[in-house]
PDB file of C-alpha atoms in Angstrom:
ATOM      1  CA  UNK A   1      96.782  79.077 111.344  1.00  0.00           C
ATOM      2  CA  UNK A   2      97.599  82.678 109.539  1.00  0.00           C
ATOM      3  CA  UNK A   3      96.697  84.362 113.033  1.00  0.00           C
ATOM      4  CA  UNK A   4      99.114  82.311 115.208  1.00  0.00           C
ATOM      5  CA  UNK A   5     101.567  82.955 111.903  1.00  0.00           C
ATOM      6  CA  UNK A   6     100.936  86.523 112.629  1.00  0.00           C
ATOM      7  CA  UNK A   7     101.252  86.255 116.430  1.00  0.00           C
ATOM      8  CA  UNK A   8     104.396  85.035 116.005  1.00  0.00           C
ATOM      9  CA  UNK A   9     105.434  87.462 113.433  1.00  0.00           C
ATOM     10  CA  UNK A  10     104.311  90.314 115.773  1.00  0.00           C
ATOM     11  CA  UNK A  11     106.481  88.486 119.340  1.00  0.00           C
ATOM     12  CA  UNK A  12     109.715  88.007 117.064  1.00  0.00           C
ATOM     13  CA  UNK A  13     109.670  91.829 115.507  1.00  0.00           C
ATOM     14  CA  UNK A  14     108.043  93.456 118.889  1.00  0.00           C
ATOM     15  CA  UNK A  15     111.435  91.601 120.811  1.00  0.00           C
ATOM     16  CA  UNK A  16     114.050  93.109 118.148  1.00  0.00           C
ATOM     17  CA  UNK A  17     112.647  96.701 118.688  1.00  0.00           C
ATOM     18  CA  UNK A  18     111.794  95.820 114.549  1.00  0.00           C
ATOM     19  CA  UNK A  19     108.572  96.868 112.384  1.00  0.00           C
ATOM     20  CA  UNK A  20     106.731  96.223 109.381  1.00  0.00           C
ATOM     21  CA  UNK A  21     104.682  97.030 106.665  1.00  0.00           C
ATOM     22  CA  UNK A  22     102.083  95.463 103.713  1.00  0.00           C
ATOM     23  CA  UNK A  23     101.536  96.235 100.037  1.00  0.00           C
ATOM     24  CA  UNK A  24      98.969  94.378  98.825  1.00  0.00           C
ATOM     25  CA  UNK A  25      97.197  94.331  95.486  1.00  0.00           C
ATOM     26  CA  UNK A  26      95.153  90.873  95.220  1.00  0.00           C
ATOM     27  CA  UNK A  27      94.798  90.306  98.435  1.00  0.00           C
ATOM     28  CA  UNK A  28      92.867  93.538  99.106  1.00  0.00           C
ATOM     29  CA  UNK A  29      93.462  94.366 102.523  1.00  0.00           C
ATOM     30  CA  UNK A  30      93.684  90.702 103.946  1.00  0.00           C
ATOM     31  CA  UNK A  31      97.188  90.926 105.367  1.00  0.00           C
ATOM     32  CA  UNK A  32      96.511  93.713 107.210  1.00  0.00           C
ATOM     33  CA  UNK A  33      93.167  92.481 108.919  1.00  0.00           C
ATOM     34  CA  UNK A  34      94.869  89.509 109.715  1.00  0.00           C
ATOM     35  CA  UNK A  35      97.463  91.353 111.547  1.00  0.00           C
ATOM     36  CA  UNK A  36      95.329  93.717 113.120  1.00  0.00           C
ATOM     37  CA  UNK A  37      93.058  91.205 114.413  1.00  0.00           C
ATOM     38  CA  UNK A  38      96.149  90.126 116.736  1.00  0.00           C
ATOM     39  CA  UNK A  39      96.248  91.468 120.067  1.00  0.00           C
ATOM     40  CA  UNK A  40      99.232  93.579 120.170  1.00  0.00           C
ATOM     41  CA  UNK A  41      99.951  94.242 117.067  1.00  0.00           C
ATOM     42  CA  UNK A  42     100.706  98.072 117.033  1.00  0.00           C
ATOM     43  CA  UNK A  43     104.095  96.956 118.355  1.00  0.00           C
ATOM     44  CA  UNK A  44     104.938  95.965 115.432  1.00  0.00           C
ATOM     45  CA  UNK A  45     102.947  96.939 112.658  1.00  0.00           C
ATOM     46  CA  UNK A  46     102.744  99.879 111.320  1.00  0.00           C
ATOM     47  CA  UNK A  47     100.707  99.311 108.181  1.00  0.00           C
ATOM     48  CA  UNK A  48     100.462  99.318 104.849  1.00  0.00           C
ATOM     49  CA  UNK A  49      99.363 100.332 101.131  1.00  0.00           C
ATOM     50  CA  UNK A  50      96.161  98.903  99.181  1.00  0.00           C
ATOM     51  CA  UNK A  51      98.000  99.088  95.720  1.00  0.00           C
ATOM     52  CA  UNK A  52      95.248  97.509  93.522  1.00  0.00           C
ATOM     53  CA  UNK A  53      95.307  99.490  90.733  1.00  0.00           C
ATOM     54  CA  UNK A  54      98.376  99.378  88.498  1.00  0.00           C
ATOM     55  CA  UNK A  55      99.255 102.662  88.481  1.00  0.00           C
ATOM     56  CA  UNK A  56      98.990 103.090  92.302  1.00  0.00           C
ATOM     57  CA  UNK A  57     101.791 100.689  92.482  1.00  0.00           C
ATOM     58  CA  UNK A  58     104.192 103.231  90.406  1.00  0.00           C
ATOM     59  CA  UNK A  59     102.945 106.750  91.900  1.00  0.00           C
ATOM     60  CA  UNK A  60     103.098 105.301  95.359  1.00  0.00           C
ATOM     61  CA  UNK A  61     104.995 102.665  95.538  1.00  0.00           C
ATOM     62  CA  UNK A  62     107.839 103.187  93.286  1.00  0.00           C
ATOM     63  CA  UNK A  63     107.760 100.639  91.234  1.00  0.00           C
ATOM     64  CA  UNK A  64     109.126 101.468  87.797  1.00  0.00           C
ATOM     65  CA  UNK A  65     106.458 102.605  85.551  1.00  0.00           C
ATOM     66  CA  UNK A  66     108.615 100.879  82.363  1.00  0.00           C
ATOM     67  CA  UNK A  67     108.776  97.523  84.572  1.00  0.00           C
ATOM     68  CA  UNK A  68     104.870  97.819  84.867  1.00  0.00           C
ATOM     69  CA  UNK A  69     104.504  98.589  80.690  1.00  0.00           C
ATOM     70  CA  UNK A  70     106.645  95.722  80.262  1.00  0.00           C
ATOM     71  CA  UNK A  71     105.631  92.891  82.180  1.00  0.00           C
ATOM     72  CA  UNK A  72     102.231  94.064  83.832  1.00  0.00           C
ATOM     73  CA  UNK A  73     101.934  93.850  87.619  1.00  0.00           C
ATOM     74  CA  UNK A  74     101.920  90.248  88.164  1.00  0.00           C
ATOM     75  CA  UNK A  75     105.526  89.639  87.719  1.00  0.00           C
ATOM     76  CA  UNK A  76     108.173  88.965  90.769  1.00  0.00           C
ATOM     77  CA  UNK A  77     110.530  92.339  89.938  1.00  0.00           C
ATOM     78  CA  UNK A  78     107.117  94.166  90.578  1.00  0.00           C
ATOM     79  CA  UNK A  79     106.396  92.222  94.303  1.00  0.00           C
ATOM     80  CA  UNK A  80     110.385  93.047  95.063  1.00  0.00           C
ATOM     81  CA  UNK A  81     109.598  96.583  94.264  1.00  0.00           C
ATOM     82  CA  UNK A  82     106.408  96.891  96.067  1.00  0.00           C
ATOM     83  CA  UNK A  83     107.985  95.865  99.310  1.00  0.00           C
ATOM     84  CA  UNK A  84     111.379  98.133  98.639  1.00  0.00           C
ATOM     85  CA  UNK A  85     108.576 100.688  97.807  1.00  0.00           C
ATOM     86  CA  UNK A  86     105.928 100.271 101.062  1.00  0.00           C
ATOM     87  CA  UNK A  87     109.310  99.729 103.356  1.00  0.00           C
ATOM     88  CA  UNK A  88     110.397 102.945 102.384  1.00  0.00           C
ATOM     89  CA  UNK A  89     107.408 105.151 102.430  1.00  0.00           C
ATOM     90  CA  UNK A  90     106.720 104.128 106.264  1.00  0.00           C
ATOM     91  CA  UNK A  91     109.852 103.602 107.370  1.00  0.00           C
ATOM     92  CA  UNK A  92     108.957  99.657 108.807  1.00  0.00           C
ATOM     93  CA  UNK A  93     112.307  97.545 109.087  1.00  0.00           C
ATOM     94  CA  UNK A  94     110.715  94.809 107.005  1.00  0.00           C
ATOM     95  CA  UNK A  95     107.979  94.822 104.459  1.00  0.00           C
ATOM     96  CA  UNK A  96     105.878  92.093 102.658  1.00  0.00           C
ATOM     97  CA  UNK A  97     104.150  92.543  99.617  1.00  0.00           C
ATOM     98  CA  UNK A  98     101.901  90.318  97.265  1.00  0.00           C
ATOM     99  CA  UNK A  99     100.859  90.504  93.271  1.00  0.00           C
ATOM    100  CA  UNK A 100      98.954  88.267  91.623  1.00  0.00           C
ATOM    101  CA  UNK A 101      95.573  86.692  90.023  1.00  0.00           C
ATOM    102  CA  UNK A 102      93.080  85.817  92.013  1.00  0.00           C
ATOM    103  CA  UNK A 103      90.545  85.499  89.172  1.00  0.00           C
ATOM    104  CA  UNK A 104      88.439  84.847  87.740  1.00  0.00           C
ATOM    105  CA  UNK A 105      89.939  85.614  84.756  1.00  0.00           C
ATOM    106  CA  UNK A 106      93.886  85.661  83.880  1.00  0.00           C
ATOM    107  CA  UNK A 107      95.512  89.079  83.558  1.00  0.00           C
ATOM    108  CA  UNK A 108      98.736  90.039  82.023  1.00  0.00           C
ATOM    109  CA  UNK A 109      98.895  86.773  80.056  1.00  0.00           C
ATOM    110  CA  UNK A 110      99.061  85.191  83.689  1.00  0.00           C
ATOM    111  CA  UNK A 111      96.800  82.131  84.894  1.00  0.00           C
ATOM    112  CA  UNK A 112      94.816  82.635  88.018  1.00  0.00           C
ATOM    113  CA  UNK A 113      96.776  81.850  91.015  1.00  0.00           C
ATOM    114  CA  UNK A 114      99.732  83.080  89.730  1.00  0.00           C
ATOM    115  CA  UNK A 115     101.280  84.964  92.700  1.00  0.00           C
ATOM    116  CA  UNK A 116     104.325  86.425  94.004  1.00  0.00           C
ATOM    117  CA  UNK A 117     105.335  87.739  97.544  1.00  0.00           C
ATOM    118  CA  UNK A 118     107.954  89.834  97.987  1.00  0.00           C
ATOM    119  CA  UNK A 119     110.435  90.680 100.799  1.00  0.00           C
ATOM    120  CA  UNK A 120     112.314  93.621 101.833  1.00  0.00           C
ATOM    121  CA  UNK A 121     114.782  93.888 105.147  1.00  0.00           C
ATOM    122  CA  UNK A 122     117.745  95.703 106.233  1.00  0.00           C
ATOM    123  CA  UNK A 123     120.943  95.023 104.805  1.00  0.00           C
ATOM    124  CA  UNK A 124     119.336  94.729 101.271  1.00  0.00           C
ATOM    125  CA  UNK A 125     117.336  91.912 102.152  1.00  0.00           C
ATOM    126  CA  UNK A 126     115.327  90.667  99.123  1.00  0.00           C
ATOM    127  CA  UNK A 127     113.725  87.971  98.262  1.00  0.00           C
ATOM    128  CA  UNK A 128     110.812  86.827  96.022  1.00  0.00           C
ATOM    129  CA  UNK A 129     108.639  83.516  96.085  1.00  0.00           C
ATOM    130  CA  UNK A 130     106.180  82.795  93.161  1.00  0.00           C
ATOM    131  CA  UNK A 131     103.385  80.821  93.752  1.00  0.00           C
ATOM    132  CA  UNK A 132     101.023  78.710  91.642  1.00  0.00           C
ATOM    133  CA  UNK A 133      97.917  78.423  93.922  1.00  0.00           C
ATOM    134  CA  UNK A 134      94.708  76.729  93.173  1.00  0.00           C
ATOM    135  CA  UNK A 135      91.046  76.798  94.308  1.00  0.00           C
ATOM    136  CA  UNK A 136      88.332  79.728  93.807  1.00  0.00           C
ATOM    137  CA  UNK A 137      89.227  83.393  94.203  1.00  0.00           C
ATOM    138  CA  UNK A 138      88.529  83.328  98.042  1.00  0.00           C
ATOM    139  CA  UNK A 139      90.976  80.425  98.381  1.00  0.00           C
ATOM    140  CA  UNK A 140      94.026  82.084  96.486  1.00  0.00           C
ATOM    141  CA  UNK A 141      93.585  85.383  98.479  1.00  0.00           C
ATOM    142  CA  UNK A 142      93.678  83.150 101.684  1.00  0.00           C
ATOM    143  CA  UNK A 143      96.439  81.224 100.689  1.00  0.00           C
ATOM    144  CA  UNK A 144      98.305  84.140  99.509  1.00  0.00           C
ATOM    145  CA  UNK A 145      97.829  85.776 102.787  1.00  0.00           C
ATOM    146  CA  UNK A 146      98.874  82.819 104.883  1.00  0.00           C
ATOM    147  CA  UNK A 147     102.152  82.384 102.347  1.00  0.00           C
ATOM    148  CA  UNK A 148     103.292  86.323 103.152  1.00  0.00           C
ATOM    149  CA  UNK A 149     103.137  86.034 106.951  1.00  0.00           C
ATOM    150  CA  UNK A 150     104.813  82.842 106.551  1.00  0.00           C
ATOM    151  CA  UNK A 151     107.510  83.974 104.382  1.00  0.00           C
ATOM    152  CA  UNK A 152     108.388  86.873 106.708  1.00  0.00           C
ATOM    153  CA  UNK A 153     108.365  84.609 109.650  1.00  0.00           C
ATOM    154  CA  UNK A 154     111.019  82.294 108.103  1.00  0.00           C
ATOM    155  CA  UNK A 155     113.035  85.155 107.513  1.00  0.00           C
ATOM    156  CA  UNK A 156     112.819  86.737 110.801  1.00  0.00           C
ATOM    157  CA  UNK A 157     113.444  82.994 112.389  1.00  0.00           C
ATOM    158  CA  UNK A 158     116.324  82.512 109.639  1.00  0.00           C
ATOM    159  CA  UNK A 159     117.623  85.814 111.074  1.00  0.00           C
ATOM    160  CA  UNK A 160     117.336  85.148 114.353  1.00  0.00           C
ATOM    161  CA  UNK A 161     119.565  81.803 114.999  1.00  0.00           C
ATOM    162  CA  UNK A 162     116.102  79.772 115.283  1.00  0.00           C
ATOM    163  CA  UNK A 163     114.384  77.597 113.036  1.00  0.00           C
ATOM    164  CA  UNK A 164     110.790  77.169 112.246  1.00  0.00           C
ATOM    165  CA  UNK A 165     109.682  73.629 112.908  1.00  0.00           C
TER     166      UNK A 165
END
């Protein structure tokens, strides 16, 4: 299901001329396998950050090092900042990112399978969807993978005059 997700993310961006980008903390890479594993996708992906450590988020990403002191890095101001943050550094016309707790423990006072995606666009697109997953740590990485692509896709289709069915 999360590769014809991505397919369809990569047809829809690769017909606008449009791009994107990943930061991911929990999911460790799994967006951007899942991506890459589609046929085509250089013409539309250009790539993204591996921001697993906290600190990584703030000296590459941007996000506000007083935001991360505050709240920790499972919160959904850090996931908007994240994908402001990865959007800018390469440039991509759109940008996912996900933060969360995979487990198995909770961190920053948050349960495991807290998680929040995060969307950047043009025009100061922003948007932010928290999730309360369940299963093993596998299962919430999967999950939170399938809920990114899916969240950018009903963007793009929201943006595009068509509807996702």
């Amino acid at each position: 299901m999360t590769g014809s997700t991505a397919a369809k993310v990569i047809s829809l961006l690769a017909e606008r001329g449009e791009t994107f980008a990943v930061a991911e903390s929990l999911t460790g890479g799994l967006i951007g396998a899942t991506v890459t594993g589609v046929a085509g996708s250089s013409a539309a992906f250009v790539g993204g950050v591996i921001s697993y450590a906290t600190d990584l988020k703030a000296r590459l990403l941007g996000v506000p090092a007083d935001l991360l002191a505050r709240e920790g890095a499972v919160h959904p101001d850090v996931a908007a900042a994240m994908a402001a943050g990865v959007r800018k550094l390469t440039g991509a016309t759109w940008a996912v990112a996900v933060t969360g707790v995979a487990g198995p423990e909770p961190q920053d006072g948050r349960p495991v399978g807290t998680v929040f995606c995060g969307l950047s666009g043009p025009g100061d697109v922003s948007k932010v969807v928290d999730l309360r997953l369940t299963g093993d740590r596998s299962s919430i990485r999967i999950h939170t993978c399938e809920m990114a692509l899916d969240l950018l896709l009903g963007v793009l289709l929201a943006n595009s005059g068509e509807h996702s069915g």
